[in-house]
CSV table of C-alpha atoms and ligand atoms in Angstrom, one decimal:
chain,number,residue,atom,x,y,z
A,1,MET,CA,11.6,-15.8,-12.6
A,2,PRO,CA,15.5,-15.6,-14.1
A,3,GLU,CA,17.7,-13.4,-12.4
A,4,SER,CA,18.0,-11.2,-15.3
A,5,TRP,CA,14.7,-10.1,-16.7
A,6,ILE,CA,13.4,-7.0,-15.8
A,7,ASP,CA,10.5,-7.4,-13.2
A,8,LEU,CA,9.0,-3.9,-13.0
A,9,ARG,CA,4.2,-5.5,-12.1
A,10,SER,CA,5.0,-4.2,-8.5
A,11,ASP,CA,7.2,-4.0,-4.9
A,12,THR,CA,6.5,-6.7,-4.0
A,13,VAL,CA,8.6,-9.4,-5.3
A,14,THR,CA,11.4,-7.4,-4.0
A,15,LYS,CA,14.0,-10.3,-2.7
A,16,PRO,CA,15.3,-9.3,0.7
A,17,THR,CA,18.8,-7.7,1.1
A,18,PRO,CA,22.2,-9.8,2.2
A,19,GLU,CA,21.8,-7.9,5.3
A,20,MET,CA,17.8,-8.6,6.0
A,21,ARG,CA,18.8,-12.2,5.0
A,22,GLN,CA,21.9,-12.5,8.1
A,23,ALA,CA,19.7,-10.9,10.1
A,24,MET,CA,16.6,-13.6,9.3
A,25,PHE,CA,19.5,-16.5,10.1
A,26,ASP,CA,20.6,-14.8,13.7
A,27,ALA,CA,17.0,-13.8,15.0
A,28,GLU,CA,16.3,-14.5,18.4
A,29,VAL,CA,12.9,-15.8,18.3
A,30,GLY,CA,9.8,-17.4,21.1
A,31,ASP,CA,5.7,-18.3,20.5
A,32,ASP,CA,3.7,-15.3,18.9
A,33,VAL,CA,1.5,-16.6,19.9
A,34,TYR,CA,2.1,-16.3,24.0
A,35,GLY,CA,3.5,-12.5,23.0
A,36,GLU,CA,6.6,-14.4,23.2
A,37,ASP,CA,9.3,-13.2,20.2
A,38,PRO,CA,11.2,-10.8,21.2
A,39,THR,CA,12.4,-10.1,17.7
A,40,VAL,CA,8.5,-9.5,16.6
A,41,ASN,CA,7.8,-8.1,20.3
A,42,ARG,CA,10.7,-5.3,19.2
A,43,LEU,CA,9.5,-4.9,16.1
A,44,GLU,CA,6.1,-4.2,17.4
A,45,ALA,CA,7.2,-1.0,20.0
A,46,ARG,CA,9.8,-0.1,17.2
A,47,ALA,CA,6.3,1.0,14.5
A,48,ALA,CA,4.2,2.4,17.2
A,49,GLU,CA,7.0,5.3,17.9
A,50,VAL,CA,8.0,5.6,14.8
A,51,PHE,CA,4.7,6.3,13.8
A,52,GLY,CA,2.8,7.9,17.1
A,53,LYS,CA,0.9,5.5,18.4
A,54,GLU,CA,0.7,3.4,20.9
A,55,ALA,CA,0.9,0.0,19.7
A,56,GLY,CA,1.1,-2.1,17.3
A,57,LEU,CA,0.1,-5.4,15.6
A,58,PHE,CA,2.4,-7.4,13.3
A,59,VAL,CA,0.4,-9.2,10.3
A,60,PRO,CA,1.3,-10.6,7.2
A,61,THR,CA,-0.3,-9.2,4.8
A,62,GLY,CA,-1.2,-5.6,4.1
A,63,THR,CA,-4.9,-8.0,3.2
A,64,MET,CA,-6.0,-8.7,6.4
A,65,GLY,CA,-3.6,-5.5,8.2
A,66,ASN,CA,-6.6,-3.9,6.6
A,67,THR,CA,-8.7,-6.2,7.2
A,68,ILE,CA,-7.9,-5.6,11.1
A,69,ALA,CA,-8.3,-2.8,11.5
A,70,ILE,CA,-11.5,-1.5,9.6
A,71,LYS,CA,-12.9,-4.4,11.7
A,72,CYS,CA,-11.9,-2.5,14.4
A,73,LEU,CA,-13.6,0.6,13.4
A,74,THR,CA,-16.1,0.1,12.9
A,75,GLN,CA,-19.7,-2.4,13.4
A,76,HIS,CA,-21.6,-4.8,11.9
A,77,GLY,CA,-23.7,-3.6,9.2
A,78,GLN,CA,-21.8,-0.3,9.0
A,79,GLU,CA,-20.9,1.3,6.0
A,80,VAL,CA,-17.1,2.3,5.2
A,81,ILE,CA,-16.0,5.5,2.7
A,82,CYS,CA,-13.0,4.5,0.4
A,83,ASP,CA,-11.7,6.3,-3.0
A,84,ALA,CA,-13.4,4.2,-6.1
A,85,ARG,CA,-10.1,2.4,-7.2
A,86,GLY,CA,-8.6,1.7,-3.3
A,87,HIS,CA,-7.0,-1.5,-2.5
A,88,LEU,CA,-9.7,-2.2,0.0
A,89,LEU,CA,-12.9,-2.2,-2.5
A,90,ASN,CA,-10.7,-3.4,-5.6
A,91,TYR,CA,-8.5,-5.9,-4.3
A,92,GLU,CA,-8.9,-8.0,-1.0
A,93,LEU,CA,-11.8,-9.9,-2.2
A,94,SER,CA,-14.7,-8.1,-0.5
A,95,MET,CA,-13.3,-8.2,3.3
A,96,THR,CA,-14.9,-5.3,4.0
A,97,ALA,CA,-18.1,-7.4,3.6
A,98,TRP,CA,-16.8,-11.0,4.7
A,99,PHE,CA,-14.8,-10.3,8.2
A,100,ALA,CA,-16.6,-7.0,9.3
A,101,GLY,CA,-19.9,-7.0,7.8
A,102,CYS,CA,-20.0,-3.5,6.1
A,103,LEU,CA,-20.9,-1.9,2.8
A,104,ILE,CA,-18.2,0.1,1.1
A,105,ARG,CA,-19.4,3.7,0.1
A,106,PRO,CA,-16.7,4.8,-3.1
A,107,ILE,CA,-16.1,8.1,-3.8
A,108,HIS,CA,-14.6,9.2,-7.5
A,109,THR,CA,-11.7,10.5,-8.1
A,110,ASP,CA,-8.9,11.1,-10.5
A,111,ASP,CA,-6.1,10.9,-8.7
A,112,GLY,CA,-7.6,8.9,-6.0
A,113,ILE,CA,-7.4,11.5,-3.5
A,114,LEU,CA,-10.4,12.5,-0.4
A,115,THR,CA,-11.5,15.7,-0.1
A,116,TRP,CA,-13.5,16.7,2.8
A,117,ASP,CA,-16.0,18.5,0.6
A,118,ARG,CA,-16.8,15.1,-1.2
A,119,ILE,CA,-17.2,12.3,1.7
A,120,GLU,CA,-19.4,15.2,3.3
A,121,LYS,CA,-22.3,14.3,1.2
A,122,GLU,CA,-21.3,10.8,2.0
A,123,ILE,CA,-21.7,10.2,5.5
A,124,ARG,CA,-24.5,9.3,6.1
A,125,PRO,CA,-26.4,9.2,9.7
A,126,LEU,CA,-28.4,5.4,11.0
A,127,GLY,CA,-32.5,5.8,9.5
A,128,PRO,CA,-34.9,3.9,8.1
A,129,HIS,CA,-33.6,3.6,5.0
A,130,ALA,CA,-29.3,3.9,5.5
A,131,ALA,CA,-26.8,1.9,7.6
A,132,ASP,CA,-24.6,5.1,8.5
A,133,THR,CA,-21.0,5.7,8.3
A,134,GLY,CA,-19.0,3.4,10.6
A,135,CYS,CA,-15.3,5.0,9.4
A,136,ILE,CA,-13.4,6.6,6.2
A,137,GLU,CA,-10.5,5.1,4.4
A,138,ILE,CA,-7.6,6.6,2.7
A,139,GLU,CA,-5.7,5.0,0.7
A,140,ASN,CA,-1.1,7.5,0.4
A,141,THR,CA,0.2,6.5,-1.7
A,142,HIS,CA,-2.0,5.7,-3.6
A,143,ASN,CA,-1.7,2.8,-5.9
A,144,MET,CA,-4.0,2.7,-8.9
A,145,ALA,CA,-3.9,6.5,-9.3
A,146,GLY,CA,-0.6,6.1,-9.6
A,147,GLY,CA,1.2,6.6,-6.5
A,148,THR,CA,-0.4,10.0,-5.8
A,149,VAL,CA,0.2,11.6,-2.0
A,150,TYR,CA,-2.8,13.0,-0.1
A,151,PRO,CA,-1.5,16.8,0.6
A,152,GLN,CA,-0.9,16.5,4.5
A,153,GLU,CA,-3.8,19.4,5.0
A,154,LEU,CA,-6.4,17.4,3.0
A,155,ILE,CA,-5.5,14.4,5.9
A,156,ASP,CA,-5.1,16.8,8.6
A,157,GLU,CA,-9.0,18.4,7.2
A,158,ILE,CA,-10.4,14.7,7.3
A,159,CYS,CA,-9.0,13.7,10.4
A,160,ASP,CA,-10.7,16.6,12.1
A,161,LYS,CA,-14.3,17.0,10.8
A,162,ALA,CA,-14.8,13.1,10.2
A,163,HIS,CA,-13.7,12.9,14.8
A,164,ALA,CA,-15.8,16.0,15.4
A,165,ARG,CA,-19.5,13.5,13.3
A,166,GLY,CA,-17.7,10.5,16.1
A,167,ILE,CA,-16.5,9.2,12.9
A,168,GLN,CA,-12.7,7.4,12.8
A,169,VAL,CA,-10.1,7.4,9.9
A,170,HIS,CA,-8.0,4.4,8.4
A,171,MET,CA,-4.7,5.5,6.9
A,172,ASP,CA,-4.2,2.2,4.1
A,173,GLY,CA,-0.5,3.2,4.1
A,174,ALA,CA,1.2,-0.1,2.4
A,175,ARG,CA,3.4,2.8,0.6
A,176,VAL,CA,3.2,5.3,2.9
A,177,PHE,CA,7.2,5.7,3.3
A,178,ASN,CA,7.0,6.7,-0.8
A,179,ALA,CA,5.0,9.1,0.9
A,180,ALA,CA,7.0,11.0,3.3
A,181,THR,CA,9.5,10.2,0.6
A,182,ALA,CA,7.5,12.7,-1.5
A,183,ALA,CA,6.4,15.2,0.9
A,184,GLY,CA,9.5,15.1,2.4
A,185,ARG,CA,8.0,14.5,6.2
A,186,CYS,CA,8.7,11.7,8.2
A,187,VAL,CA,5.2,9.1,8.6
A,188,LYS,CA,4.4,10.4,12.3
A,189,GLU,CA,3.3,13.9,11.0
A,190,ILE,CA,1.9,12.5,7.7
A,191,CYS,CA,-0.3,10.1,10.8
A,192,ALA,CA,-0.5,12.0,13.4
A,193,GLY,CA,-4.3,12.5,13.3
A,194,VAL,CA,-5.2,9.5,11.3
A,195,ASP,CA,-6.4,6.2,14.0
A,196,THR,CA,-4.9,3.4,12.8
A,197,VAL,CA,-2.2,2.8,9.7
A,198,MET,CA,-1.2,0.0,7.5
A,199,PHE,CA,1.4,-0.5,6.1
A,200,CYS,CA,4.2,-2.7,4.0
A,201,LEU,CA,7.2,-4.0,4.8
A,202,SER,CA,7.0,-5.5,2.0
A,203,LYS,CA,6.4,-3.9,-1.9
A,204,ALA,CA,9.3,-0.7,-1.8
A,205,LEU,CA,10.6,-1.4,2.1
A,206,GLY,CA,11.8,-4.7,0.4
A,207,ALA,CA,10.9,-7.3,3.4
A,208,PRO,CA,10.3,-10.5,2.2
A,209,ALA,CA,6.6,-10.7,3.9
A,210,GLY,CA,5.2,-8.4,6.3
A,211,SER,CA,3.1,-5.1,7.2
A,212,MET,CA,2.0,-4.1,10.1
A,213,VAL,CA,-0.6,-2.4,11.7
A,214,VAL,CA,-0.6,0.7,14.5
A,215,GLY,CA,-3.0,2.2,16.3
A,216,PRO,CA,-4.5,2.8,19.7
A,217,LYS,CA,-4.0,0.3,22.6
A,218,ALA,CA,-6.9,-1.1,23.5
A,219,LEU,CA,-7.7,-1.6,19.7
A,220,ILE,CA,-4.4,-3.2,19.3
A,221,ASP,CA,-5.5,-5.6,21.8
A,222,ARG,CA,-8.6,-6.2,19.6
A,223,GLY,CA,-6.5,-7.1,16.7
A,224,ARG,CA,-4.3,-9.7,18.3
A,225,LEU,CA,-7.4,-11.0,18.4
A,226,TYR,CA,-8.5,-10.9,14.7
A,227,ARG,CA,-5.9,-11.7,13.5
A,228,LYS,CA,-6.0,-15.2,15.9
A,229,ARG,CA,-9.5,-15.6,13.8
A,230,LEU,CA,-8.7,-15.0,10.4
A,231,GLY,CA,-5.0,-17.4,10.9
A,232,GLY,CA,-2.4,-15.2,11.4
A,233,GLY,CA,-1.4,-15.8,14.9
A,234,MET,CA,2.3,-16.8,13.0
A,235,ARG,CA,4.4,-18.3,16.5
A,236,GLN,CA,8.2,-17.9,15.2
A,237,ALA,CA,7.4,-14.9,13.4
A,238,GLY,CA,10.9,-13.4,14.6
A,239,VAL,CA,12.9,-15.0,11.9
A,240,LEU,CA,10.7,-12.8,9.7
A,241,ALA,CA,10.3,-9.8,11.6
A,242,ALA,CA,13.9,-9.6,11.9
A,243,ALA,CA,14.2,-8.6,8.0
A,244,GLY,CA,10.1,-6.0,8.5
A,245,LEU,CA,13.3,-4.3,11.0
A,246,ILE,CA,16.0,-3.4,8.9
A,247,SER,CA,12.8,-2.2,6.2
A,248,LEU,CA,11.6,0.3,8.9
A,249,GLU,CA,15.1,1.7,10.0
A,250,LYS,CA,17.3,1.1,6.4
A,251,MET,CA,14.9,0.4,3.6
A,252,PRO,CA,13.2,4.8,3.7
A,253,LEU,CA,16.4,6.1,3.4
A,254,ARG,CA,16.7,4.8,-0.5
A,255,LEU,CA,13.7,5.4,-1.9
A,256,GLY,CA,14.3,8.6,-4.0
A,257,GLU,CA,16.0,6.3,-6.2
A,258,ASP,CA,13.1,4.2,-6.5
A,259,HIS,CA,10.7,7.9,-7.3
A,260,ALA,CA,13.7,9.5,-9.8
A,261,ASN,CA,13.4,5.8,-11.7
A,262,ALA,CA,9.8,6.0,-11.6
A,263,GLN,CA,10.3,9.5,-13.5
A,264,LEU,CA,11.7,8.8,-15.9
A,265,LEU,CA,10.2,5.5,-17.0
A,266,ALA,CA,7.8,8.2,-17.2
A,267,GLU,CA,9.3,10.5,-18.9
A,268,GLY,CA,11.1,7.6,-21.6
A,269,LEU,CA,6.5,6.5,-21.7
A,270,LYS,CA,5.4,9.8,-23.0
A,271,ALA,CA,8.4,9.8,-25.8
A,272,ILE,CA,6.4,6.9,-27.3
A,273,PRO,CA,3.8,7.6,-30.0
A,274,ARG,CA,0.1,6.6,-28.5
A,275,ILE,CA,1.4,6.5,-24.8
A,276,THR,CA,0.0,8.4,-23.1
A,277,VAL,CA,0.8,8.7,-18.2
A,278,THR,CA,-1.3,9.5,-15.6
A,279,PRO,CA,-0.1,11.9,-13.6
A,280,GLU,CA,1.8,12.4,-16.3
A,281,LYS,CA,5.4,13.0,-13.5
A,282,PRO,CA,4.4,10.4,-11.3
A,283,ALA,CA,5.2,11.3,-7.0
A,284,THR,CA,6.5,8.0,-6.8
A,285,ASN,CA,6.8,4.7,-7.3
A,286,ILE,CA,3.8,4.0,-9.7
A,287,VAL,CA,4.0,4.4,-13.6
A,288,ILE,CA,0.7,4.3,-14.5
A,289,PHE,CA,0.2,3.7,-19.1
A,290,GLY,CA,-2.5,4.2,-21.2
A,291,VAL,CA,-1.9,2.3,-24.5
A,292,SER,CA,-5.4,2.4,-26.5
A,293,GLY,CA,-3.4,4.4,-29.3
A,294,THR,CA,-1.2,2.0,-30.0
A,295,GLY,CA,-4.1,-0.3,-31.9
A,296,LYS,CA,-2.7,-2.3,-28.8
A,297,THR,CA,-3.9,-4.1,-25.9
A,298,GLY,CA,-2.4,-3.8,-22.0
A,299,GLY,CA,-2.3,-7.9,-22.7
A,300,GLU,CA,-0.4,-7.6,-25.7
A,301,ILE,CA,2.0,-5.4,-25.2
A,302,SER,CA,1.9,-7.4,-22.1
A,303,ALA,CA,3.1,-10.9,-23.8
A,304,ALA,CA,5.5,-9.1,-26.0
A,305,LEU,CA,7.3,-7.2,-23.5
A,306,LYS,CA,8.0,-11.2,-21.3
A,307,ARG,CA,9.2,-12.1,-24.8
A,308,MET,CA,11.9,-9.8,-24.1
A,309,GLY,CA,13.0,-10.6,-20.3
A,310,VAL,CA,10.6,-7.7,-20.0
A,311,LEU,CA,7.4,-8.3,-16.8
A,312,ILE,CA,4.9,-5.0,-16.7
A,313,ASN,CA,1.3,-6.2,-16.1
A,314,PRO,CA,-1.6,-4.4,-17.4
A,315,ILE,CA,-4.4,-3.0,-15.3
A,316,ASN,CA,-7.4,-3.4,-17.9
A,317,ALA,CA,-6.8,-3.7,-22.0
A,318,SER,CA,-5.8,0.4,-22.6
A,319,THR,CA,-3.6,0.7,-19.4
A,320,MET,CA,0.0,-0.9,-18.0
A,321,ARG,CA,1.2,0.2,-14.3
A,322,ALA,CA,5.0,-0.1,-14.2
A,323,VAL,CA,6.0,0.3,-10.9
A,324,THR,CA,9.7,0.3,-9.6
A,325,HIS,CA,11.4,-0.6,-6.7
A,326,TYR,CA,15.3,-1.4,-5.0
A,327,ASP,CA,15.8,-4.5,-7.3
A,328,VAL,CA,15.2,-2.9,-11.0
A,329,THR,CA,18.2,-0.3,-11.4
A,330,ARG,CA,18.4,3.2,-13.8
A,331,LYS,CA,19.2,0.1,-16.7
A,332,ASP,CA,16.8,-1.6,-16.4
A,333,CYS,CA,14.7,0.9,-16.4
A,334,GLU,CA,16.3,2.4,-19.9
A,335,ASN,CA,16.2,-0.9,-20.7
A,336,ALA,CA,12.9,-1.5,-20.3
A,337,LEU,CA,11.9,1.7,-22.2
A,338,GLU,CA,13.8,0.1,-25.4
A,339,ALA,CA,11.5,-3.0,-25.1
A,340,LEU,CA,8.5,-1.1,-24.7
A,341,LYS,CA,9.0,1.2,-27.1
A,342,SER,CA,9.7,-1.9,-30.1
A,343,ALA,CA,6.3,-3.8,-28.4
A,344,VAL,CA,4.3,-1.3,-29.7
A,345,ILE,CA,6.1,0.8,-32.1
A,346,PRO,CA,5.4,-1.4,-35.9
B,401,TLP,N1,-1.2,-4.9,-4.4
B,401,TLP,C1,-0.7,-5.5,-4.8
B,401,TLP,C2,-1.6,-5.6,-5.2
B,401,TLP,O1,-3.0,-6.1,-4.1
B,401,TLP,C3,-2.0,-4.7,-6.5
B,401,TLP,C4,0.6,-4.9,-5.8
B,401,TLP,O2,0.7,-4.8,-7.0
B,401,TLP,O3,0.4,-4.1,-5.4
B,401,TLP,N2,-3.1,-1.8,0.1
B,401,TLP,C5,-2.4,-2.0,-0.8
B,401,TLP,C6,-2.6,0.8,-1.5
B,401,TLP,C7,-1.8,-2.4,-1.9
B,401,TLP,O4,-0.9,-1.6,-3.3
B,401,TLP,C8,-2.0,-3.6,-1.4
B,401,TLP,C9,-1.2,-4.7,-2.3
B,401,TLP,C10,-2.4,-3.9,0.1
B,401,TLP,C11,-2.9,-3.1,0.4
B,401,TLP,C12,-2.1,-5.0,0.5
B,401,TLP,O5,-1.2,-5.4,0.0
B,401,TLP,P1,-0.6,-7.6,0.8
B,401,TLP,O6,-0.9,-8.5,-1.1
B,401,TLP,O7,-0.1,-7.8,1.1
B,401,TLP,O8,-2.4,-8.4,1.3
């Protein structure tokens, strides 16, 4: 991909910073399957500390992190409640079914945010006709709903009431640091009630690869075995963990810039006739916009933009998603808006 291209397809496209590359070069490593990689061990301990949990597990991807957490929180044949547009349900190759042996019970929402009232109606006790609810999964920020952020009182209520019913809660916090920036809270506070959290060091935090699962020690110990089963025993993974440590310590501090750029994009998009933006003011770094009024499909607009050196993916024929991150500047966003105007206005 030429360096000059403006890549708004996802925050997964970020490249490691010079500081990360140096840290990777200098990393002290060992065999992590033997528990002997000092840099991985440091990252796992630090992640647990930052989230106020007992233990952490370094995994190659967010998908593997969610897969392991759900497996640890459920029994084969149970159900997992999550939002209908959740990443867990739609973009993880049915790993909840394949690995944990659970069915997802989706709840449709406008903004990706579940409430206890909606969840409670879907909780099932085990009986001759129904599988019981194994766990509840919440996505914060919610990707396909446009980077929406859970109000803290909703998370706390879901966790308190789920626990009172003997049900545990997993947070897909791929972008939980974006949620923290938007809410003005630390991740420890946001995640105090949830049992397990998966968060990504890649994506908004810029590491080349890697995600974490944090939670109770006994659960993380089991998760480590599932990671090996899934092929995630990465040996001298300290080279990646070294970049991950920088992501964890430094990169959250700059996420406000990405949020401001997303708002700039949203404002500019709203000014283009027949484009709609939902939510109108993005809370974090994801801008979802409707193009059905333009007479062109998302695919056609994406192809026209590509010819101008701007990459934005369609979600489907009528909707597109632009994601800001540290490899796109405010000027890039202004240029992307100019390209969008010429792509949709005949
Ligand atoms: N999201 C990717 C795509 O898979 C859609 C993206 O470009 O946004 N949870 C959430 C909320 C995610 O957005 C993603 C990745 C994951 C989990 C999975 O992470 P990876 O890609 O590391 O397996």
